[in-house]
Amino acid sequence: MITLKEALTKNREELELLKSEMETKAKEGDLNAYIDFASAGEGVPILIKDNIQVKGWSVTSGSEILQGYVAPYSATVIENLQAKGFSAFGRANMDEFAMGSTTESSFYGVTKNPYGENRVPGGSSGGSAAAVAGGIAIAALGSDTGGSIRQPAAYCGCVGMKPTYGRVSRFGLASYASSLDQIGPITQNVEDAAILYDAIASYDTKDSTSSDLPLESVVEKLDANRKLTIAVVDNYIAEASYEIQEAYANSVKLLEEAGHTVVHKTMTNTKYDIATYYIVATAEAATNLARYDGIRYGKRIEGVNLEETYRNTRAQFGDEVKRRVMLGNFVLSAGYYDAYYVKAQKVRHLITDEFNKIFDEADLILSPVAPTVAPKIGSTHDPLEMYKSDMYTIGVNLAGLPAISLPVAKNSEGMPIGLQLIGKAFNEQAVFDGALSLERAVNYIK
Ligand code: GLN
């Protein structure tokens, strides 16, 4: 597949041809990365995760409950894309309401990882990553609440970037956990991610958490030769598989050889990441998903009275969504609110402070993305085990930081290994510069 940069040089007819080729190839294959092939506008086609609204398109967040719902307006990211020569093409499969790490909780069935057909593509943006890695999308948008862009990118051997919280408008994104969600690019390489990030980032008065700090193009200043100080967190990587630790050590060596300064740090509050995230995220999810009551959105299943209508309708949620709605309501309930929710908010500050302390002395932190490579389809039975696999990604969302995941190696089975570079809030430039340097140094071969 041509890169996003190359695609920007193509004319209208060439792009139309490319779209029909992608559609044919996707239909012939069995990745199940696309939910449909809707097309909106002209310009370089970007695959859109099924929780981002495109006016006139179905948008279902991978859920049964939103079947039949048509977006009444476009998300700000879609308007930004269209204003800059891109178009929306196709809806990408995802875990239901972006809750998951494997894309197995989708109403549309699991997406396959192009690197191994019995492997999950990761999640929740599994459709976006599998399509980009499988050569049936030039680039895609995903959303990242606790790793859902970076982890599928790592599992599928492509690049995924989560912007600083507030950099990219959430207007028109189906909310999962509003204080954590960010939309970002999934692409074939770092430069394409920078191009797509530039296209979607903006200050937006329609999103009250959008930042009005000055915004500059990262592509214009992209510099692989810039020397950066990169922190490695030695005590933090021990829980990753041996092969991931090896890939990490090799990347540290390559970064040093490329002239970056490597500093050694420890992080101790990371042990609270999972508990904190699964309190904050479920509390916000329970609140956000209360709107799906059969009255306002999607599919209604009538009962004899209003309460039964609510019950029947909400019974369409899948198990993982139900689990989180219950957990979220529990941690917000009188009597438990202080013990869980308020405490989690306090710990969230401690986690953020620990990152910021490292950033007093470093531009970037190098970290694994996930403790293992993509697991086999059907092998993740225990939800707690799945939550644990988010250990390296969710701290970044709790602290609102930018981070990029890129492939650095393959394990002995040929499955991709990704690492992430985490940056200071609003310093996307350093994140992209460091990633470009690492990408060149590792020279990952698909
Ligand atoms: N796996 C995490 C979760 O299930 C992250 C998902 C995401 O980033 N949307 O919540």
Coordinates of C-alpha atoms and ligand atoms in Angstrom, one line a residue:
M1 CA 0.0 0.0 0.0
I2 CA 1.2 3.5 -0.8
T3 CA 2.0 5.7 2.2
L4 CA -0.2 8.7 3.2
K5 CA 2.5 11.0 2.0
E6 CA 2.5 9.4 -1.4
A7 CA -1.3 9.4 -1.5
L8 CA -1.3 13.1 -1.1
T9 CA 0.3 13.5 -4.5
K10 CA -2.4 11.4 -6.3
N11 CA -5.3 13.0 -8.3
R12 CA -9.0 12.4 -7.8
E13 CA -9.3 9.5 -10.3
E14 CA -6.2 7.7 -8.9
L15 CA -7.7 8.0 -5.4
E16 CA -11.1 6.7 -6.5
L17 CA -9.4 3.7 -8.1
L18 CA -7.4 3.1 -4.9
K19 CA -10.6 3.1 -2.9
S20 CA -12.2 0.5 -5.1
E21 CA -9.0 -1.6 -4.9
M22 CA -9.0 -1.4 -1.1
E23 CA -12.7 -2.4 -1.0
T24 CA -12.1 -5.4 -3.3
K25 CA -9.1 -6.6 -1.4
A26 CA -10.8 -6.2 2.0
K27 CA -13.8 -8.2 0.7
E28 CA -11.6 -10.9 -0.7
G29 CA -9.6 -11.2 2.5
D30 CA -11.0 -12.3 5.9
L31 CA -9.5 -9.8 8.3
N32 CA -12.9 -8.4 9.2
A33 CA -11.3 -5.0 9.7
Y34 CA -14.0 -3.0 7.9
I35 CA -17.6 -2.8 9.0
D36 CA -18.6 -1.0 5.8
F37 CA -17.2 0.9 2.9
A38 CA -19.1 4.2 3.2
S39 CA -17.4 7.1 1.5
A40 CA -17.7 10.8 2.4
G41 CA -16.0 13.5 0.3
E42 CA -13.0 13.5 -2.0
G43 CA -9.4 13.4 -1.1
V44 CA -7.0 10.8 0.4
P45 CA -9.2 8.2 2.0
I46 CA -8.8 7.7 5.8
L47 CA -10.5 4.7 7.6
I48 CA -12.6 5.8 10.5
K49 CA -13.1 3.9 13.8
D50 CA -16.8 3.2 14.3
N51 CA -17.1 5.5 17.3
I52 CA -16.4 8.7 15.3
Q53 CA -19.3 10.4 13.6
V54 CA -19.4 11.1 9.9
K55 CA -22.6 13.0 9.0
G56 CA -25.1 10.6 7.3
W57 CA -23.2 7.5 8.2
S58 CA -24.2 4.8 10.6
V59 CA -22.1 5.0 13.8
T60 CA -22.4 2.1 16.2
S61 CA -19.3 1.9 18.4
G62 CA -19.2 -1.8 17.6
S63 CA -22.5 -2.3 19.5
E64 CA -25.8 -3.9 18.9
I65 CA -27.5 -1.1 20.9
L66 CA -26.6 1.5 18.3
Q67 CA -27.8 -0.4 15.2
G68 CA -29.7 1.9 13.0
Y69 CA -28.3 5.1 14.4
V70 CA -27.2 7.6 11.8
A71 CA -24.8 10.4 12.7
P72 CA -26.6 13.8 12.5
Y73 CA -23.4 15.7 12.2
S74 CA -19.7 15.1 11.6
A75 CA -17.0 15.0 14.4
T76 CA -14.6 18.0 14.3
V77 CA -11.8 15.6 13.3
I78 CA -13.8 14.7 10.2
E79 CA -14.3 18.3 9.3
N80 CA -10.6 19.0 9.8
L81 CA -9.7 16.1 7.6
Q82 CA -12.1 17.2 4.8
A83 CA -10.7 20.8 5.0
K84 CA -7.2 19.5 4.4
G85 CA -7.6 17.2 1.4
F86 CA -8.6 14.0 3.2
S87 CA -11.9 12.1 3.1
A88 CA -13.6 9.5 5.3
F89 CA -13.6 6.0 3.8
G90 CA -15.0 3.0 5.6
R91 CA -15.9 2.2 9.2
A92 CA -13.3 0.2 11.2
N93 CA -14.2 -2.6 13.5
M94 CA -13.6 -2.1 17.3
D95 CA -14.4 -3.5 20.7
E96 CA -17.9 -2.5 21.9
F97 CA -17.8 1.1 23.1
A98 CA -14.0 0.9 22.9
M99 CA -13.9 -1.3 26.0
G100 CA -11.4 -4.1 25.4
S101 CA -7.9 -5.0 24.2
T102 CA -8.7 -7.6 21.5
T103 CA -11.6 -6.4 19.3
E104 CA -13.3 -9.6 20.4
S105 CA -16.2 -7.7 22.1
S106 CA -17.4 -6.2 18.8
F107 CA -21.0 -6.9 17.7
Y108 CA -19.5 -7.6 14.2
G109 CA -17.2 -10.4 15.4
V110 CA -13.4 -10.4 15.9
T111 CA -10.9 -8.8 13.5
K112 CA -7.9 -10.9 12.6
N113 CA -4.3 -9.8 12.9
P114 CA -2.6 -9.8 9.5
Y115 CA 0.5 -11.2 11.1
G116 CA -1.1 -14.4 12.3
E117 CA -4.7 -15.3 11.5
N118 CA -5.3 -16.9 14.8
R119 CA -4.1 -13.8 16.6
V120 CA -6.1 -10.8 17.8
P121 CA -5.2 -7.4 16.3
G122 CA -5.4 -5.8 19.8
G123 CA -8.0 -3.3 20.7
S124 CA -10.0 -1.5 21.0
S125 CA -9.0 0.1 17.6
G126 CA -8.3 -3.4 16.2
G127 CA -10.0 -2.8 12.8
S128 CA -8.0 0.4 12.2
A129 CA -4.7 -1.3 13.0
A130 CA -5.4 -4.5 11.1
A131 CA -6.5 -2.6 8.0
V132 CA -3.4 -0.4 7.9
A133 CA -1.1 -3.4 8.6
G134 CA -2.9 -5.6 6.1
G135 CA -2.6 -3.2 3.2
I136 CA -6.3 -2.4 2.9
A137 CA -6.1 1.2 4.4
I138 CA -3.6 3.9 3.8
A139 CA -4.1 5.3 7.3
A140 CA -6.8 5.3 9.9
L141 CA -8.2 7.1 12.9
G142 CA -8.5 5.3 16.2
S143 CA -9.3 6.4 19.8
D144 CA -7.2 5.8 22.8
T145 CA -8.7 5.8 26.3
G146 CA -6.2 3.5 27.9
G147 CA -4.0 2.3 25.0
S148 CA -6.5 1.6 22.2
I149 CA -4.4 3.2 19.5
R150 CA -1.0 2.3 20.7
Q151 CA -1.6 -1.4 21.6
P152 CA -3.3 -2.5 18.4
A153 CA -0.6 -0.7 16.5
A154 CA 2.1 -2.6 18.4
Y155 CA 0.3 -5.9 17.9
C156 CA -0.1 -5.3 14.2
G157 CA 3.4 -3.8 13.4
C158 CA 2.2 -0.3 12.5
V159 CA 2.5 3.1 14.1
G160 CA -0.2 4.5 16.5
M161 CA -0.1 7.9 18.2
K162 CA -2.1 9.3 21.1
P163 CA -2.0 13.1 21.3
T164 CA -1.9 15.1 24.5
Y165 CA -5.4 15.3 26.2
G166 CA -7.1 18.4 24.7
R167 CA -5.1 18.6 21.5
V168 CA -7.6 16.8 19.3
S169 CA -11.3 17.6 19.7
R170 CA -13.5 14.9 21.1
F171 CA -16.6 16.5 19.6
G172 CA -18.4 13.8 17.7
L173 CA -16.5 10.9 19.3
A174 CA -18.8 8.5 21.2
S175 CA -17.6 9.1 24.8
Y176 CA -16.2 6.1 26.8
A177 CA -14.3 7.9 29.6
S178 CA -14.3 11.6 28.7
S179 CA -11.3 12.6 30.8
L180 CA -9.1 10.0 29.1
D181 CA -10.4 9.7 25.5
Q182 CA -8.3 11.1 22.6
I183 CA -8.6 10.5 18.9
G184 CA -5.3 9.8 17.0
P185 CA -3.7 8.4 13.9
I186 CA -2.8 4.8 13.0
T187 CA -0.4 4.7 10.1
Q188 CA 2.3 2.8 8.2
N189 CA 5.1 5.0 9.4
V190 CA 6.0 7.8 11.8
E191 CA 6.0 10.6 9.1
D192 CA 2.5 9.6 8.1
A193 CA 1.4 9.7 11.7
A194 CA 2.8 13.3 11.9
I195 CA 0.9 14.3 8.8
L196 CA -2.4 12.9 10.1
Y197 CA -1.9 14.3 13.5
D198 CA -1.3 17.8 12.0
A199 CA -4.5 17.4 10.0
I200 CA -6.8 16.5 13.0
A201 CA -5.3 18.6 15.8
S202 CA -7.1 21.8 16.5
Y203 CA -8.7 24.0 19.2
D204 CA -12.4 23.5 19.2
T205 CA -15.0 25.5 21.1
K206 CA -17.4 22.6 20.8
D207 CA -15.2 20.6 23.2
S208 CA -14.8 22.3 26.5
T209 CA -11.7 20.3 27.3
S210 CA -10.0 21.3 24.0
S211 CA -6.8 23.3 24.5
D212 CA -6.2 26.8 23.1
L213 CA -2.4 26.6 23.6
P214 CA -0.5 27.6 20.4
L215 CA -0.5 24.8 17.9
E216 CA 2.2 24.4 15.3
S217 CA 2.7 21.9 12.5
V218 CA 4.9 19.0 13.6
V219 CA 5.6 17.8 10.0
E220 CA 7.3 21.1 9.1
K221 CA 9.8 20.8 11.9
L222 CA 10.1 17.0 11.9
D223 CA 13.8 16.3 12.7
A224 CA 15.2 12.8 13.1
N225 CA 18.6 14.3 14.0
R226 CA 17.5 16.3 17.0
K227 CA 19.3 15.1 20.1
L228 CA 17.0 14.2 22.9
T229 CA 17.2 13.0 26.5
I230 CA 15.4 9.8 26.8
A231 CA 14.5 8.2 30.1
V232 CA 14.5 4.4 30.5
V233 CA 12.6 3.0 33.4
D234 CA 14.5 -0.1 34.4
N235 CA 12.3 -1.3 37.2
Y236 CA 9.2 -1.0 35.0
I237 CA 10.0 -3.4 32.2
A238 CA 10.5 -6.6 34.2
E239 CA 6.9 -7.6 33.7
A240 CA 7.2 -7.7 30.0
S241 CA 8.1 -10.9 28.2
Y242 CA 11.8 -11.8 27.7
E243 CA 11.6 -11.0 24.0
I244 CA 10.1 -7.6 24.6
Q245 CA 12.8 -6.9 27.2
E246 CA 15.4 -7.8 24.6
A247 CA 13.8 -5.5 22.0
Y248 CA 13.7 -2.8 24.6
A249 CA 17.4 -3.2 25.5
N250 CA 18.3 -3.2 21.8
S251 CA 16.3 0.0 21.2
V252 CA 18.0 1.7 24.1
K253 CA 21.4 0.8 22.5
L254 CA 20.3 2.1 19.1
L255 CA 19.0 5.4 20.6
E256 CA 22.4 5.9 22.3
E257 CA 24.2 5.2 19.1
A258 CA 22.0 7.7 17.3
G259 CA 23.4 10.3 19.7
H260 CA 20.5 10.6 22.2
T261 CA 21.3 10.9 25.9
V262 CA 19.8 8.0 27.9
V263 CA 19.0 8.5 31.6
H264 CA 17.9 5.8 34.0
K265 CA 14.9 6.4 36.2
T266 CA 12.5 4.4 38.4
M267 CA 8.7 4.7 38.6
T268 CA 6.9 3.3 41.6
N269 CA 3.4 4.6 41.3
T270 CA 2.8 2.6 38.1
K271 CA 1.7 -0.2 40.3
Y272 CA -1.5 1.8 40.9
D273 CA -2.2 2.4 37.2
I274 CA -4.6 -0.5 36.6
A275 CA -6.7 0.0 39.7
T276 CA -6.9 3.7 39.2
Y277 CA -7.8 3.5 35.6
Y278 CA -10.5 0.9 36.0
I279 CA -12.1 3.0 38.7
V280 CA -12.0 6.3 36.8
A281 CA -12.8 4.8 33.4
T282 CA -15.7 2.7 34.5
A283 CA -17.2 5.6 36.6
E284 CA -17.1 7.8 33.5
A285 CA -18.3 5.0 31.3
A286 CA -21.3 4.3 33.5
T287 CA -22.2 7.9 33.3
N288 CA -21.7 8.3 29.6
L289 CA -23.5 5.1 28.6
A290 CA -26.6 6.0 30.7
R291 CA -27.8 7.8 27.6
Y292 CA -28.4 4.6 25.7
D293 CA -31.8 4.0 27.0
G294 CA -33.8 3.2 23.9
I295 CA -35.4 6.6 23.9
R296 CA -32.8 8.7 22.3
Y297 CA -30.4 6.6 20.3
G298 CA -30.4 3.4 18.3
K299 CA -32.4 0.3 18.8
R300 CA -35.4 0.3 21.2
I301 CA -36.9 -2.9 22.5
E302 CA -40.3 -2.1 23.9
G303 CA -41.5 -3.4 27.2
V304 CA -44.9 -3.1 28.9
N305 CA -43.8 0.1 30.7
L306 CA -40.9 2.5 30.6
E307 CA -38.7 0.6 33.0
E308 CA -39.0 -2.6 31.1
T309 CA -38.2 -0.7 27.9
Y310 CA -35.0 0.5 29.5
R311 CA -34.2 -3.0 30.8
N312 CA -34.9 -4.7 27.5
T313 CA -33.0 -2.1 25.5
R314 CA -29.9 -2.0 27.8
A315 CA -29.8 -5.8 27.8
Q316 CA -28.4 -5.5 24.3
F317 CA -25.0 -4.4 25.8
G318 CA -22.4 -7.1 25.7
D319 CA -20.9 -8.6 28.8
E320 CA -17.8 -6.4 29.0
V321 CA -19.9 -3.2 28.7
K322 CA -22.4 -4.5 31.4
R323 CA -19.5 -5.4 33.7
R324 CA -18.1 -1.8 33.4
V325 CA -21.4 -0.1 33.8
M326 CA -22.0 -2.1 37.0
L327 CA -18.5 -1.4 38.3
G328 CA -18.7 2.3 37.5
N329 CA -22.1 2.7 39.2
F330 CA -20.7 0.8 42.2
V331 CA -17.6 3.1 42.6
L332 CA -19.8 6.1 42.3
S333 CA -22.5 5.0 44.7
A334 CA -23.0 6.6 48.1
G335 CA -20.7 5.0 50.7
Y336 CA -18.2 3.8 48.1
Y337 CA -17.6 7.1 46.3
D338 CA -15.0 8.4 48.7
A339 CA -13.3 5.0 49.2
Y340 CA -12.9 4.3 45.5
Y341 CA -13.7 7.2 43.1
V342 CA -12.2 10.1 45.2
K343 CA -9.2 8.0 46.1
A344 CA -8.6 7.1 42.5
Q345 CA -8.6 10.8 41.6
K346 CA -6.0 11.5 44.2
V347 CA -3.8 8.6 43.0
R348 CA -4.2 9.9 39.5
H349 CA -2.5 13.1 40.6
L350 CA 0.4 11.1 42.1
I351 CA 0.8 9.1 38.8
T352 CA 0.9 12.4 36.9
D353 CA 3.4 13.9 39.3
E354 CA 5.7 11.0 38.9
F355 CA 5.7 11.4 35.1
N356 CA 6.3 15.1 35.4
K357 CA 9.2 14.6 37.7
I358 CA 11.0 12.5 35.1
F359 CA 10.2 15.1 32.5
D360 CA 12.2 17.7 34.5
E361 CA 15.2 15.8 33.3
A362 CA 14.1 14.1 30.1
D363 CA 12.3 14.9 26.9
L364 CA 10.9 11.4 26.4
I365 CA 10.3 8.1 28.2
L366 CA 10.8 4.8 26.4
S367 CA 8.4 2.1 27.5
P368 CA 7.0 -1.2 26.3
V369 CA 3.4 -1.0 24.9
A370 CA 2.2 -4.3 26.1
P371 CA 3.8 -7.1 28.2
T372 CA 3.3 -9.6 25.4
V373 CA 2.8 -9.9 21.6
A374 CA -0.7 -10.3 20.3
P375 CA -2.4 -13.2 22.0
K376 CA -4.4 -15.9 20.2
I377 CA -8.0 -15.3 19.4
G378 CA -10.2 -16.8 22.2
S379 CA -7.4 -17.0 24.7
T380 CA -8.3 -14.1 26.8
H381 CA -10.9 -15.5 29.1
D382 CA -10.4 -13.6 32.4
P383 CA -11.3 -9.9 32.3
L384 CA -8.7 -9.2 35.0
E385 CA -6.0 -10.7 32.9
M386 CA -7.1 -8.5 30.0
Y387 CA -7.0 -5.4 32.2
K388 CA -3.5 -6.3 33.4
S389 CA -2.3 -6.3 29.7
D390 CA -3.0 -2.5 29.7
M391 CA -0.3 -1.9 32.4
Y392 CA 2.1 0.1 30.1
T393 CA -0.5 2.2 28.3
I394 CA -3.0 3.5 30.8
G395 CA -0.7 5.7 32.9
V396 CA -0.2 7.9 29.8
N397 CA -4.0 8.5 29.6
L398 CA -4.3 9.1 33.3
A399 CA -1.6 11.8 33.0
G400 CA -3.0 13.2 29.7
L401 CA 0.4 12.8 27.9
P402 CA 1.2 12.3 24.2
A403 CA 2.8 9.0 23.2
I404 CA 3.6 7.1 20.0
S405 CA 3.9 3.3 19.5
L406 CA 6.1 2.0 16.7
P407 CA 7.3 -1.5 15.7
V408 CA 10.9 -2.3 16.7
A409 CA 11.3 -6.0 16.2
K410 CA 9.5 -9.4 15.8
N411 CA 9.5 -12.2 18.3
S412 CA 10.6 -15.8 17.5
E413 CA 7.1 -16.5 16.0
G414 CA 7.2 -13.5 13.7
M415 CA 4.8 -11.4 15.7
P416 CA 5.5 -7.7 15.9
I417 CA 6.9 -6.0 19.0
G418 CA 6.1 -2.3 19.5
L419 CA 7.6 0.2 21.9
Q420 CA 6.3 3.6 22.9
L421 CA 7.9 7.0 23.4
I422 CA 6.0 9.1 25.9
G423 CA 6.4 12.9 25.8
K424 CA 5.6 16.0 27.9
A425 CA 2.1 17.4 27.6
F426 CA 1.8 19.4 24.4
N427 CA 5.3 18.5 23.2
E428 CA 4.2 16.3 20.3
Q429 CA 7.2 17.5 18.4
A430 CA 9.7 15.7 20.6
V431 CA 7.5 12.6 20.4
F432 CA 7.6 12.5 16.6
D433 CA 11.2 13.5 16.3
G434 CA 12.3 10.8 18.7
A435 CA 10.1 8.2 17.0
L436 CA 11.4 9.1 13.6
S437 CA 15.0 8.7 14.9
L438 CA 14.1 5.3 16.4
E439 CA 12.2 4.1 13.3
R440 CA 15.3 4.8 11.2
A441 CA 17.6 3.2 13.6
V442 CA 15.6 -0.1 13.9
N443 CA 14.7 -0.3 10.2
Y444 CA 11.8 -2.7 11.0
I445 CA 11.0 -4.9 8.0
K446 CA 7.3 -5.9 7.6
Ligands
GLN1 N1 -8.1 -1.8 27.1 C1 -8.5 -0.6 27.7 C2 -9.9 -0.7 28.2 O1 -10.5 -1.7 27.9 C3 -8.3 0.6 26.8 C4 -9.3 0.8 25.9 C5 -9.2 2.1 25.1 O2 -8.2 2.7 25.1 N2 -10.3 2.5 24.5 O3 -10.5 0.1 28.7

